[in-house]
Every structure is written in structure tokens, then in C-alpha cells.
Amino acid sequence: MDITIGVVVVTESRYFFETGLSVLSDIRGELFQRVTIDSDIKAEQFTPSYHPVYDEAREKAIRFMAKRKERVSMRVVQASNLNEATAKIINIANNLNENELFQVGMIYLDYANPKYEMLTIKDIDKKISGFYSTLCENNVPAFYSSFSVAAFTLPHKRKIRYQPMEFIECSLPHNRAILQAELLCLWMDFIEMALVNRRVKPEIKGFANNTLGQLLCNFLTTTSTKNWNGYYFTGSLVSNLINYLEIEAKKTGIKLLRGPSEHSLACGAMANWQLYKKSFLIVVTSGMIDEFKGTLANLREARAKGFIVCAENRPNQWFAFQGTISKDEDTRDVLTAKRIPHVFMDDPDTIEDDFKKALRLYSLNQGPVVIMATQAVLDACSTIDLELPMTNTVEDDLPLPQDLVKQLDQVMEIINNGPEKIVWQCGPLSEEELELVLSIAERAGIALVDSLNYPGSVTKYHKGVCNKNYLGTLAVYGYSPRVYNFLHTNNKLNSSSEQCLFFLKSKLHQAATPFSEGRLQRRLSIVQLTNNMDHISPYADHPLVMNLYTFLRYVDVHLDVSTELRNKRMAAIQCVDETPSDVVSKLPKVPMTPNYFFFRLNSLIEKMIVEDSYDYTGLYDVGRCGISAVRNVVRTRRGFSGWYGRGLMGDALQSVISIAATCPTHIIGFIGDGAKGLVPDVLPSLVENALTYPDSIDKNITLFYFMNGGHSVINTYQERILFNRTSRQMRLMNIYSPDWEEQIHGLKIKSKTIDIFDYEMFRMSLQEKNCINLFSIIVSHNNEGDGISLATATGWQRDDVENKVKSIKHENLEKQLEPV
């Protein structure tokens, strides 16, 4: 049977077309029996070119083809656009003789024309994908490989560049001989890697099944009701598994997200678990279990549900490259020490049994299950029909044990008849739990606070309505002045008979309060609720080991607070003023103090909440400005804090990559220069995920990078607590870059350095949809306030004389705060 290979040239340029034909004329010989040209351009000139690189390439190509036994015909199809080319090809295929076989081979696209200047890489990808899909629908065979399509464009001028998925990117050279050499190299690569490669078939085919991928996807989709995310960082051993996940993600609608490092994937999984209870699957290659850093421990502490698949070497392999199991080490010992559940899978024949073991570990709710799998397991493609366990999402409504009822009644006595000051610090709350907390607090006169670990677990504004019971944040750092003044009288902690603190869903760890162990033990009355007996603190006077929702339902039913007591409690809350007393928060100096910036930003955001129904999710990184944001900026919902668990700098910044694809609101990230410099740039991954899931970035993402040239928290510790001078260990370098702005597929990206608070600019920028703002905020370092330590609560700027100024309304104060 005669085989004809189609070469498609999409161009309107006689120069481009004739140059290509001249290359074909130069190498025509043993391989091609016949060449037919079907074009709208009448090619006439085949002027020879002389260039040492082209001469060498031509001679090597001729010798390579002379050795081949294949003999084929070629048909060059030229058209001015892909649609015309498609129509021509289908017509050719439909009019073949019985003994002819036509296969589409190499495609050359000439987009080096000013009219294609706005054509993006993604646009070209889409055109090519549609071209091959149409051929497939019309049963036209084609060599569809990484070497099949080359697109020539004008020189790239955009700031953001990325790799095409469907073609080889080329910039049209001015030298004709160089263009000839490039066209020839593209053609020979295609011949070697596609046409004469026996492993390549001229058809569009899908990927084979992947056993482990099938089991994981089926389980997560079934048990999480599609409320899960996939994450991966590529590697040779896991590439087949990732290919399978890409196909499955498109079928099921699951988001498969990427990041600049393995650590960033863990941060994204952590944030999505905390905020949205999304289960997860993370896939990484050999040896990369170490790259999850302390975030792996944070995932375990949060009891996050998911799987981490990490490639591993065979047990009998001699010191494998990147292997973590050998005669010298065994990473399983490390995982065991960290209490991370894990399974080692090295035999394709036992995948089902090993996976069942992983499911048993998953059901224990002890954090993510690490699956270490060898290449044989990762590449296994058999199908396993595994009967999945049914999940019971309905809480058992069982009678409470009598000893627990007795403890609950003691706590109810505190709530119903106890002191005039009761504070609830809330951990992560479900929607049902939050509604009950708000209802109980309003009826009982309970003050509500959030924490550094869970900022926004309760908020000042809930569904646009001001929550009068909300005081602020209570934490080791960043506690709010209202919280301090509520718990203290004349800078002395109120007695345990005057107030009681509830810590709900809490280990009552060091991060929860600024108080010393002695004060927690002797000066405070404490109720602690946790569902883990091992987490009961020695400072708890009334420990409750139970489910929070069960507790709240019990309180709701047994609540009986007198109107008089409730009014006294609410009066105690309302009499604590929230206007900042420090002078520098009102002083428009340059560079701005963090106090000033966050005072102005809080005023703006509160105005947007009231007037524009603004809603956002905050991401708070580890550092002074992250603390300042938690302490000072009003919230509308739960945010994600890098201070959780290990308190890792950069975790909140890395989480924005995946949160951007799942968050239902606008996003604001508060990132210090220390955290920014510690982790990879998030913008490339943000854009890559946005190209894959464009509909998910229908919001505003603003990242505030605070540039003060130092590790401010450590600096304050040295200067304010130890009375030492600033030293080199606190110093950071801030490298300024020019402002820029660019559009990419409807997504606007703006990068700007800011040294003056522009109220109207921020108001517009924070609400612009389909936009990423990268704002570098120039601020100074200071040690004044923001709850970094109790020592800052009684400074000279906190003098009570400020009460005379506190009556000034915010809108009037704003007019006075124009930059000097």
C-alpha cells in the first residue's frame, strides 16, 4: 500500500513557503518517492543558501535518510489558516484511491505577522488541539507527538512566558539560511522521533490505566463527594501516575494544582483542609518526602485527611539515586517518629492489600497517609474493583455519660450565673458550630475572640452584620487592645472570680495566649474543650473531652442567663473602646509605620464591608506585619495563618497558589519580606493554574509584601525585651523592581511599589476582579504595640489622655491623615 505523508504549512507568506520548499528540494532523495504540492501560493524561486550550519545539517539529513528502508510519498498542503488546512486535508482523505494511505505528518504554522501579535501561546494551543480533534472525528490518521507542530511567531515581548502544550515555539529568524537550517532540524526531529519510530502510531490515543491512581481517585471521589484537590510536582517515576490523574481530573471536575516546590503543595493542602475541609492527594517523586518540611507535621496536627504518594526505590536496589531507604538510612523511621502514618508498596501483585492497609490508616484520622511506592507499583496498569467503605457522616446522638453531664452542669453554672466577663476563644468552626456560637454569645453576653492560629474563626462582621460580641484576637502575639483592656483593669489582670476564659477546640498551647504559665495556673479560671484526652492542659480548671457541636447543643438547650446578667456582660464588652491609642498609627510619616498602614487599611476595609458588601479571605504569614494584620484588620470570615503549628515563614504565601483556585471570595495576603525571601515566587504557579482553571480566578488576589529590611519580630525581641541593639542577624535586603502591568488571558497582573497610602487606589484595586495585585509596601521598623509582647501594652503612647481623642469619628480622622 502506498503511504503519503502530509506536511501542512499554514502561511500567507511567499518567503516562508518558498524557504520551506527549498529545504525539501535540497534533501529530496532516497526517502521520498514522490512529492505533491497543494498550495494557493505559486512557489517559483528556490535560491540556494550557503551557511556552514545549514550545510552540515543538510548533509547529515541526507545520510540519515539514505540508510532508511522506508519509501514514502509526500504531499505538501499549504493554506492561509488552520481551518482551511483542515478542510483541504479532510477532502484529500475522502478522495484517496483504495491502495493509498494518507497520514498527516509535520505542521508548520507561520504566525510571524503583526496581525497575530495578540495571539497567545494558549490561543495557539487551543487552535492546534481543535485541529487534531477534527481530524480524529473525521478518521484522518495523524502523527500527534511533541515533534509534530512548530509555530513561528514574532520575537516575544511579554513579561510572562510559558511553555506551549501542543507545539514547538520558534521565533522567525531574519537570515534565510538560519530559517532553512531550523526548518530542516524540525523536520528531521519529526522523522526520527515520529515517522520512523516504530513505537509511535499515527493516531490520537489516551493514556493507559494506572492502578494506584485509579484506586486513589475512586476512593477520594466516593468518600469525599468530590470535595478534594490533587497536587503534584513532576518527576520521572511518577509521571505516568500524574498523566492518569490529569485525565481523571478532567472527567470528574477535580482541580489538579501545581506549585513551585513540594513544600508549596503541602501548604496548599493545609490551607484548603483548614478553610474548606478538602481532602487531598499529593504526588511527588523520589526522596522528596523531606521537602514537605514542618508543614507535614502541621498536616498531621490538623488531622488533615489525604494521601501523599512519594516514589521510592526497590528495597534491594544498591544506594538508589534519591532513594531514602538503604543500608544507611530509612525514612520510615523518621515518619514513625513524627507519628505520620505510612505504607510501603513495592509489589504490583500486592497493591490491593497494601492499599487496604492505607485505607485503614486513613480511617484513624491521624493525619495524611504517606504511600511510598516503587516504580513497578507506580507504573502498574491493571484494573482493581475494590469495594470501598461507606462513610457515616451522621453524628451518633447517643446519651452523654453521667460524669460528662456533671462536668457540663458545672460549666453551665459559669455561663448562666457566673462572672460578668466570659471570653470564648474559638478554634476552627463548622458553619453549624459558628451559628450556634453566635447565637449563644448574643443571648448570654459572652465575649468572642479568635486566635493567631485561627484568625477569623469568629469575626467582627458576619454576613455583613456587625457582631457586637466580638472583641478581637487573643494570642501569644498580636492580641488586640480591646482584649487586653477587657481582661485587665489599670493594667492588672482581673481576678479569676471576675472572669472566665473558654478555649474551644484547643490544646491551650503557648500560642493561644500572651500569659505566662504561672498566670495561667494561678490567675485565670479556664474551661478547655478538646476531643483528645492527651491535649488537656494542666492549666484547665474545667476540662471537657468531647465534640464541640455536642457541647454547643447542650449549652443551647440549657442556657438560662438572666436579662440583668446578660446586660452587664454586654455593657462590659461595649465599654472597651477599639480606637487605637498609639500616636504613630495616625502619623503619616515616610516610610510608613506598620501601625499607620494597618490603621488606614482597616478603616478602608471596614468601609468597603459596610458600603460595598466586600468579602475577603485573609492569608497571614509569619512576621511582624502578619501579626499586625491579624490584630488590626477587620475580617469577614476565617483566614489561613502561617502561625499554625510549627509557625513556618512562607507557608501562608505558598498557600495562595491553591487557595486562589478554591476560595469563593477575594483574597488578601499579608507577607513580610522575610517570608517572601524564604520561599519560591508564587506568581508563575498562580498564572499556570489560572491558565488551566481560568474560571476559578474570577476574584481579586492582592498580596501585600511588607518591605522593612529586617526580621522585625526578632528585632523587637532584642530591642524591647533584651535591650540589645539591632544586629546583622535581623537585616534583610529589599531589591526594588520597576512597576509593571500585564494582561494574560483576561487575568490582569499588577506589580507596584508603594510608599504612601493611597486610599482610593486601594479601594479600587482590592475589588477589581480577575486581577492579581503584587504590592510591595515600604514600611519602617518600630517596636510600638501591635501586641508583639505584653511589654508593648503599657507604653507612653497608650496613656489614657488619648481618650480625649478617641471620640473623633473615623471618617473625620481619615480627612486629617493625608500624607505629609
JSON list of N, CA and C in Angstrom, two decimals, residues 493-548:
[
{"chain": "A", "resi": 493, "resn": "LEU", "atom": "N", "xyz": [-4.19, 42.18, 85.59]},
{"chain": "A", "resi": 493, "resn": "LEU", "atom": "CA", "xyz": [-5.08, 41.11, 85.17]},
{"chain": "A", "resi": 493, "resn": "LEU", "atom": "C", "xyz": [-6.21, 40.94, 86.18]},
{"chain": "A", "resi": 494, "resn": "ASN", "atom": "N", "xyz": [-7.44, 40.90, 85.68]},
{"chain": "A", "resi": 494, "resn": "ASN", "atom": "CA", "xyz": [-8.59, 40.71, 86.57]},
{"chain": "A", "resi": 494, "resn": "ASN", "atom": "C", "xyz": [-8.49, 39.36, 87.27]},
{"chain": "A", "resi": 495, "resn": "SER", "atom": "N", "xyz": [-9.09, 39.27, 88.44]},
{"chain": "A", "resi": 495, "resn": "SER", "atom": "CA", "xyz": [-9.02, 38.03, 89.22]},
{"chain": "A", "resi": 495, "resn": "SER", "atom": "C", "xyz": [-9.85, 36.93, 88.57]},
{"chain": "A", "resi": 496, "resn": "SER", "atom": "N", "xyz": [-9.59, 35.70, 88.96]},
{"chain": "A", "resi": 496, "resn": "SER", "atom": "CA", "xyz": [-10.31, 34.55, 88.40]},
{"chain": "A", "resi": 496, "resn": "SER", "atom": "C", "xyz": [-11.79, 34.56, 88.78]},
{"chain": "A", "resi": 497, "resn": "SER", "atom": "N", "xyz": [-12.15, 35.28, 89.83]},
{"chain": "A", "resi": 497, "resn": "SER", "atom": "CA", "xyz": [-13.56, 35.37, 90.21]},
{"chain": "A", "resi": 497, "resn": "SER", "atom": "C", "xyz": [-14.33, 36.37, 89.35]},
{"chain": "A", "resi": 498, "resn": "GLU", "atom": "N", "xyz": [-13.58, 37.24, 88.63]},
{"chain": "A", "resi": 498, "resn": "GLU", "atom": "CA", "xyz": [-14.22, 38.27, 87.82]},
{"chain": "A", "resi": 498, "resn": "GLU", "atom": "C", "xyz": [-14.40, 37.84, 86.36]},
{"chain": "A", "resi": 499, "resn": "GLN", "atom": "N", "xyz": [-13.66, 36.85, 85.95]},
{"chain": "A", "resi": 499, "resn": "GLN", "atom": "CA", "xyz": [-13.74, 36.47, 84.54]},
{"chain": "A", "resi": 499, "resn": "GLN", "atom": "C", "xyz": [-13.36, 35.00, 84.36]},
{"chain": "A", "resi": 500, "resn": "CYS", "atom": "N", "xyz": [-13.84, 34.44, 83.26]},
{"chain": "A", "resi": 500, "resn": "CYS", "atom": "CA", "xyz": [-13.54, 33.04, 82.93]},
{"chain": "A", "resi": 500, "resn": "CYS", "atom": "C", "xyz": [-13.26, 32.94, 81.44]},
{"chain": "A", "resi": 501, "resn": "LEU", "atom": "N", "xyz": [-12.19, 32.23, 81.09]},
{"chain": "A", "resi": 501, "resn": "LEU", "atom": "CA", "xyz": [-11.81, 32.05, 79.69]},
{"chain": "A", "resi": 501, "resn": "LEU", "atom": "C", "xyz": [-12.13, 30.63, 79.24]},
{"chain": "A", "resi": 502, "resn": "PHE", "atom": "N", "xyz": [-12.81, 30.53, 78.10]},
{"chain": "A", "resi": 502, "resn": "PHE", "atom": "CA", "xyz": [-13.11, 29.24, 77.47]},
{"chain": "A", "resi": 502, "resn": "PHE", "atom": "C", "xyz": [-12.20, 29.10, 76.25]},
{"chain": "A", "resi": 503, "resn": "PHE", "atom": "N", "xyz": [-11.55, 27.95, 76.14]},
{"chain": "A", "resi": 503, "resn": "PHE", "atom": "CA", "xyz": [-10.75, 27.64, 74.96]},
{"chain": "A", "resi": 503, "resn": "PHE", "atom": "C", "xyz": [-11.40, 26.45, 74.27]},
{"chain": "A", "resi": 504, "resn": "LEU", "atom": "N", "xyz": [-12.06, 26.72, 73.14]},
{"chain": "A", "resi": 504, "resn": "LEU", "atom": "CA", "xyz": [-12.88, 25.72, 72.46]},
{"chain": "A", "resi": 504, "resn": "LEU", "atom": "C", "xyz": [-12.14, 25.15, 71.25]},
{"chain": "A", "resi": 505, "resn": "LYS", "atom": "N", "xyz": [-12.10, 23.83, 71.15]},
{"chain": "A", "resi": 505, "resn": "LYS", "atom": "CA", "xyz": [-11.32, 23.15, 70.11]},
{"chain": "A", "resi": 505, "resn": "LYS", "atom": "C", "xyz": [-9.86, 23.59, 70.20]},
{"chain": "A", "resi": 506, "resn": "SER", "atom": "N", "xyz": [-9.27, 23.43, 71.35]},
{"chain": "A", "resi": 506, "resn": "SER", "atom": "CA", "xyz": [-7.95, 23.99, 71.58]},
{"chain": "A", "resi": 506, "resn": "SER", "atom": "C", "xyz": [-7.11, 23.07, 72.46]},
{"chain": "A", "resi": 507, "resn": "LYS", "atom": "N", "xyz": [-5.81, 23.04, 72.18]},
{"chain": "A", "resi": 507, "resn": "LYS", "atom": "CA", "xyz": [-4.86, 22.36, 73.06]},
{"chain": "A", "resi": 507, "resn": "LYS", "atom": "C", "xyz": [-4.38, 23.30, 74.17]},
{"chain": "A", "resi": 508, "resn": "LEU", "atom": "N", "xyz": [-4.84, 24.54, 74.12]},
{"chain": "A", "resi": 508, "resn": "LEU", "atom": "CA", "xyz": [-4.38, 25.58, 75.03]},
{"chain": "A", "resi": 508, "resn": "LEU", "atom": "C", "xyz": [-2.86, 25.66, 75.01]},
{"chain": "A", "resi": 509, "resn": "HIS", "atom": "N", "xyz": [-2.32, 25.65, 73.79]},
{"chain": "A", "resi": 509, "resn": "HIS", "atom": "CA", "xyz": [-0.87, 25.69, 73.61]},
{"chain": "A", "resi": 509, "resn": "HIS", "atom": "C", "xyz": [-0.35, 27.10, 73.85]},
{"chain": "A", "resi": 510, "resn": "GLN", "atom": "N", "xyz": [0.96, 27.23, 73.79]},
{"chain": "A", "resi": 510, "resn": "GLN", "atom": "CA", "xyz": [1.60, 28.50, 74.12]},
{"chain": "A", "resi": 510, "resn": "GLN", "atom": "C", "xyz": [1.13, 29.63, 73.22]},
{"chain": "A", "resi": 511, "resn": "ALA", "atom": "N", "xyz": [0.79, 29.30, 71.95]},
{"chain": "A", "resi": 511, "resn": "ALA", "atom": "CA", "xyz": [0.38, 30.34, 71.01]},
{"chain": "A", "resi": 511, "resn": "ALA", "atom": "C", "xyz": [-0.98, 30.93, 71.34]},
{"chain": "A", "resi": 512, "resn": "ALA", "atom": "N", "xyz": [-1.75, 30.30, 72.22]},
{"chain": "A", "resi": 512, "resn": "ALA", "atom": "CA", "xyz": [-3.14, 30.70, 72.45]},
{"chain": "A", "resi": 512, "resn": "ALA", "atom": "C", "xyz": [-3.26, 31.99, 73.26]},
{"chain": "A", "resi": 513, "resn": "THR", "atom": "N", "xyz": [-2.29, 32.29, 74.13]},
{"chain": "A", "resi": 513, "resn": "THR", "atom": "CA", "xyz": [-2.40, 33.47, 74.99]},
{"chain": "A", "resi": 513, "resn": "THR", "atom": "C", "xyz": [-1.03, 34.10, 75.19]},
{"chain": "A", "resi": 514, "resn": "PRO", "atom": "N", "xyz": [-0.99, 35.38, 75.64]},
{"chain": "A", "resi": 514, "resn": "PRO", "atom": "CA", "xyz": [0.29, 36.01, 75.97]},
{"chain": "A", "resi": 514, "resn": "PRO", "atom": "C", "xyz": [0.68, 35.79, 77.42]},
{"chain": "A", "resi": 515, "resn": "PHE", "atom": "N", "xyz": [-0.08, 34.97, 78.14]},
{"chain": "A", "resi": 515, "resn": "PHE", "atom": "CA", "xyz": [0.13, 34.85, 79.58]},
{"chain": "A", "resi": 515, "resn": "PHE", "atom": "C", "xyz": [1.18, 33.80, 79.91]},
{"chain": "A", "resi": 516, "resn": "SER", "atom": "N", "xyz": [1.90, 34.04, 81.00]},
{"chain": "A", "resi": 516, "resn": "SER", "atom": "CA", "xyz": [2.90, 33.10, 81.47]},
{"chain": "A", "resi": 516, "resn": "SER", "atom": "C", "xyz": [2.24, 31.87, 82.07]},
{"chain": "A", "resi": 517, "resn": "GLU", "atom": "N", "xyz": [3.02, 30.82, 82.25]},
{"chain": "A", "resi": 517, "resn": "GLU", "atom": "CA", "xyz": [2.49, 29.59, 82.83]},
{"chain": "A", "resi": 517, "resn": "GLU", "atom": "C", "xyz": [1.94, 29.84, 84.24]},
{"chain": "A", "resi": 518, "resn": "GLY", "atom": "N", "xyz": [2.63, 30.70, 84.99]},
{"chain": "A", "resi": 518, "resn": "GLY", "atom": "CA", "xyz": [2.18, 31.00, 86.34]},
{"chain": "A", "resi": 518, "resn": "GLY", "atom": "C", "xyz": [0.81, 31.65, 86.35]},
{"chain": "A", "resi": 519, "resn": "ARG", "atom": "N", "xyz": [0.60, 32.61, 85.44]},
{"chain": "A", "resi": 519, "resn": "ARG", "atom": "CA", "xyz": [-0.71, 33.28, 85.38]},
{"chain": "A", "resi": 519, "resn": "ARG", "atom": "C", "xyz": [-1.80, 32.33, 84.92]},
{"chain": "A", "resi": 520, "resn": "LEU", "atom": "N", "xyz": [-1.47, 31.49, 83.96]},
{"chain": "A", "resi": 520, "resn": "LEU", "atom": "CA", "xyz": [-2.47, 30.51, 83.51]},
{"chain": "A", "resi": 520, "resn": "LEU", "atom": "C", "xyz": [-2.84, 29.56, 84.65]},
{"chain": "A", "resi": 521, "resn": "GLN", "atom": "N", "xyz": [-1.87, 29.21, 85.46]},
{"chain": "A", "resi": 521, "resn": "GLN", "atom": "CA", "xyz": [-2.09, 28.24, 86.53]},
{"chain": "A", "resi": 521, "resn": "GLN", "atom": "C", "xyz": [-2.84, 28.86, 87.72]},
{"chain": "A", "resi": 522, "resn": "ARG", "atom": "N", "xyz": [-2.50, 30.12, 88.07]},
{"chain": "A", "resi": 522, "resn": "ARG", "atom": "CA", "xyz": [-3.00, 30.66, 89.33]},
{"chain": "A", "resi": 522, "resn": "ARG", "atom": "C", "xyz": [-3.93, 31.85, 89.21]},
{"chain": "A", "resi": 523, "resn": "ARG", "atom": "N", "xyz": [-3.90, 32.58, 88.07]},
{"chain": "A", "resi": 523, "resn": "ARG", "atom": "CA", "xyz": [-4.64, 33.83, 87.99]},
{"chain": "A", "resi": 523, "resn": "ARG", "atom": "C", "xyz": [-5.87, 33.77, 87.10]},
{"chain": "A", "resi": 524, "resn": "LEU", "atom": "N", "xyz": [-6.05, 32.68, 86.39]},
{"chain": "A", "resi": 524, "resn": "LEU", "atom": "CA", "xyz": [-7.16, 32.61, 85.44]},
{"chain": "A", "resi": 524, "resn": "LEU", "atom": "C", "xyz": [-8.04, 31.39, 85.70]},
{"chain": "A", "resi": 525, "resn": "SER", "atom": "N", "xyz": [-9.32, 31.58, 85.51]},
{"chain": "A", "resi": 525, "resn": "SER", "atom": "CA", "xyz": [-10.28, 30.46, 85.53]},
{"chain": "A", "resi": 525, "resn": "SER", "atom": "C", "xyz": [-10.48, 30.01, 84.09]},
{"chain": "A", "resi": 526, "resn": "ILE", "atom": "N", "xyz": [-10.21, 28.73, 83.83]},
{"chain": "A", "resi": 526, "resn": "ILE", "atom": "CA", "xyz": [-10.14, 28.26, 82.44]},
{"chain": "A", "resi": 526, "resn": "ILE", "atom": "C", "xyz": [-11.02, 27.04, 82.22]},
{"chain": "A", "resi": 527, "resn": "VAL", "atom": "N", "xyz": [-11.83, 27.10, 81.15]},
{"chain": "A", "resi": 527, "resn": "VAL", "atom": "CA", "xyz": [-12.57, 25.95, 80.64]},
{"chain": "A", "resi": 527, "resn": "VAL", "atom": "C", "xyz": [-11.92, 25.58, 79.31]},
{"chain": "A", "resi": 528, "resn": "GLN", "atom": "N", "xyz": [-11.55, 24.33, 79.17]},
{"chain": "A", "resi": 528, "resn": "GLN", "atom": "CA", "xyz": [-10.93, 23.86, 77.92]},
{"chain": "A", "resi": 528, "resn": "GLN", "atom": "C", "xyz": [-11.75, 22.72, 77.33]},
{"chain": "A", "resi": 529, "resn": "LEU", "atom": "N", "xyz": [-12.00, 22.82, 76.02]},
{"chain": "A", "resi": 529, "resn": "LEU", "atom": "CA", "xyz": [-12.72, 21.74, 75.32]},
{"chain": "A", "resi": 529, "resn": "LEU", "atom": "C", "xyz": [-11.87, 21.23, 74.18]},
{"chain": "A", "resi": 530, "resn": "THR", "atom": "N", "xyz": [-11.65, 19.92, 74.16]},
{"chain": "A", "resi": 530, "resn": "THR", "atom": "CA", "xyz": [-10.94, 19.25, 73.07]},
{"chain": "A", "resi": 530, "resn": "THR", "atom": "C", "xyz": [-11.48, 17.83, 72.96]},
{"chain": "A", "resi": 531, "resn": "ASN", "atom": "N", "xyz": [-11.36, 17.23, 71.81]},
{"chain": "A", "resi": 531, "resn": "ASN", "atom": "CA", "xyz": [-11.83, 15.85, 71.66]},
{"chain": "A", "resi": 531, "resn": "ASN", "atom": "C", "xyz": [-10.71, 14.84, 71.86]},
{"chain": "A", "resi": 532, "resn": "ASN", "atom": "N", "xyz": [-9.54, 15.31, 72.30]},
{"chain": "A", "resi": 532, "resn": "ASN", "atom": "CA", "xyz": [-8.39, 14.43, 72.51]},
{"chain": "A", "resi": 532, "resn": "ASN", "atom": "C", "xyz": [-7.92, 14.56, 73.96]},
{"chain": "A", "resi": 533, "resn": "MET", "atom": "N", "xyz": [-8.03, 13.48, 74.71]},
{"chain": "A", "resi": 533, "resn": "MET", "atom": "CA", "xyz": [-7.67, 13.50, 76.12]},
{"chain": "A", "resi": 533, "resn": "MET", "atom": "C", "xyz": [-6.20, 13.91, 76.32]},
{"chain": "A", "resi": 534, "resn": "ASP", "atom": "N", "xyz": [-5.34, 13.54, 75.39]},
{"chain": "A", "resi": 534, "resn": "ASP", "atom": "CA", "xyz": [-3.92, 13.87, 75.50]},
{"chain": "A", "resi": 534, "resn": "ASP", "atom": "C", "xyz": [-3.66, 15.37, 75.38]},
{"chain": "A", "resi": 535, "resn": "HIS", "atom": "N", "xyz": [-4.64, 16.11, 74.93]},
{"chain": "A", "resi": 535, "resn": "HIS", "atom": "CA", "xyz": [-4.46, 17.54, 74.72]},
{"chain": "A", "resi": 535, "resn": "HIS", "atom": "C", "xyz": [-5.00, 18.39, 75.88]},
{"chain": "A", "resi": 536, "resn": "ILE", "atom": "N", "xyz": [-5.47, 17.75, 76.94]},
{"chain": "A", "resi": 536, "resn": "ILE", "atom": "CA", "xyz": [-5.95, 18.51, 78.09]},
{"chain": "A", "resi": 536, "resn": "ILE", "atom": "C", "xyz": [-4.77, 19.18, 78.78]},
{"chain": "A", "resi": 537, "resn": "SER", "atom": "N", "xyz": [-4.89, 20.49, 78.96]},
{"chain": "A", "resi": 537, "resn": "SER", "atom": "CA", "xyz": [-3.80, 21.28, 79.53]},
{"chain": "A", "resi": 537, "resn": "SER", "atom": "C", "xyz": [-3.79, 21.17, 81.06]},
{"chain": "A", "resi": 538, "resn": "PRO", "atom": "N", "xyz": [-2.60, 21.27, 81.65]},
{"chain": "A", "resi": 538, "resn": "PRO", "atom": "CA", "xyz": [-2.53, 21.29, 83.13]},
{"chain": "A", "resi": 538, "resn": "PRO", "atom": "C", "xyz": [-3.13, 22.56, 83.72]},
{"chain": "A", "resi": 539, "resn": "TYR", "atom": "N", "xyz": [-3.40, 23.57, 82.87]},
{"chain": "A", "resi": 539, "resn": "TYR", "atom": "CA", "xyz": [-3.95, 24.83, 83.36]},
{"chain": "A", "resi": 539, "resn": "TYR", "atom": "C", "xyz": [-5.47, 24.85, 83.34]},
{"chain": "A", "resi": 540, "resn": "ALA", "atom": "N", "xyz": [-6.10, 23.80, 82.80]},
{"chain": "A", "resi": 540, "resn": "ALA", "atom": "CA", "xyz": [-7.56, 23.79, 82.67]},
{"chain": "A", "resi": 540, "resn": "ALA", "atom": "C", "xyz": [-8.22, 23.47, 84.01]},
{"chain": "A", "resi": 541, "resn": "ASP", "atom": "N", "xyz": [-9.10, 24.37, 84.48]},
{"chain": "A", "resi": 541, "resn": "ASP", "atom": "CA", "xyz": [-9.87, 24.12, 85.71]},
{"chain": "A", "resi": 541, "resn": "ASP", "atom": "C", "xyz": [-11.08, 23.24, 85.42]},
{"chain": "A", "resi": 542, "resn": "HIS", "atom": "N", "xyz": [-11.61, 23.36, 84.21]},
{"chain": "A", "resi": 542, "resn": "HIS", "atom": "CA", "xyz": [-12.78, 22.58, 83.82]},
{"chain": "A", "resi": 542, "resn": "HIS", "atom": "C", "xyz": [-12.51, 21.95, 82.46]},
{"chain": "A", "resi": 543, "resn": "PRO", "atom": "N", "xyz": [-11.86, 20.79, 82.44]},
{"chain": "A", "resi": 543, "resn": "PRO", "atom": "CA", "xyz": [-11.55, 20.13, 81.16]},
{"chain": "A", "resi": 543, "resn": "PRO", "atom": "C", "xyz": [-12.77, 19.36, 80.62]},
{"chain": "A", "resi": 544, "resn": "LEU", "atom": "N", "xyz": [-13.02, 19.53, 79.33]},
{"chain": "A", "resi": 544, "resn": "LEU", "atom": "CA", "xyz": [-14.11, 18.82, 78.67]},
{"chain": "A", "resi": 544, "resn": "LEU", "atom": "C", "xyz": [-13.54, 18.08, 77.47]},
{"chain": "A", "resi": 545, "resn": "VAL", "atom": "N", "xyz": [-13.61, 16.76, 77.48]},
{"chain": "A", "resi": 545, "resn": "VAL", "atom": "CA", "xyz": [-13.16, 15.95, 76.34]},
{"chain": "A", "resi": 545, "resn": "VAL", "atom": "C", "xyz": [-14.40, 15.51, 75.59]},
{"chain": "A", "resi": 546, "resn": "MET", "atom": "N", "xyz": [-14.71, 16.23, 74.52]},
{"chain": "A", "resi": 546, "resn": "MET", "atom": "CA", "xyz": [-15.94, 15.94, 73.78]},
{"chain": "A", "resi": 546, "resn": "MET", "atom": "C", "xyz": [-15.94, 16.71, 72.47]},
{"chain": "A", "resi": 547, "resn": "ASN", "atom": "N", "xyz": [-16.95, 16.42, 71.68]},
{"chain": "A", "resi": 547, "resn": "ASN", "atom": "CA", "xyz": [-17.17, 17.09, 70.41]},
{"chain": "A", "resi": 547, "resn": "ASN", "atom": "C", "xyz": [-17.76, 18.49, 70.66]},
{"chain": "A", "resi": 548, "resn": "LEU", "atom": "N", "xyz": [-17.24, 19.50, 69.95]},
{"chain": "A", "resi": 548, "resn": "LEU", "atom": "CA", "xyz": [-17.71, 20.87, 70.18]},
{"chain": "A", "resi": 548, "resn": "LEU", "atom": "C", "xyz": [-19.19, 21.02, 69.85]}
]
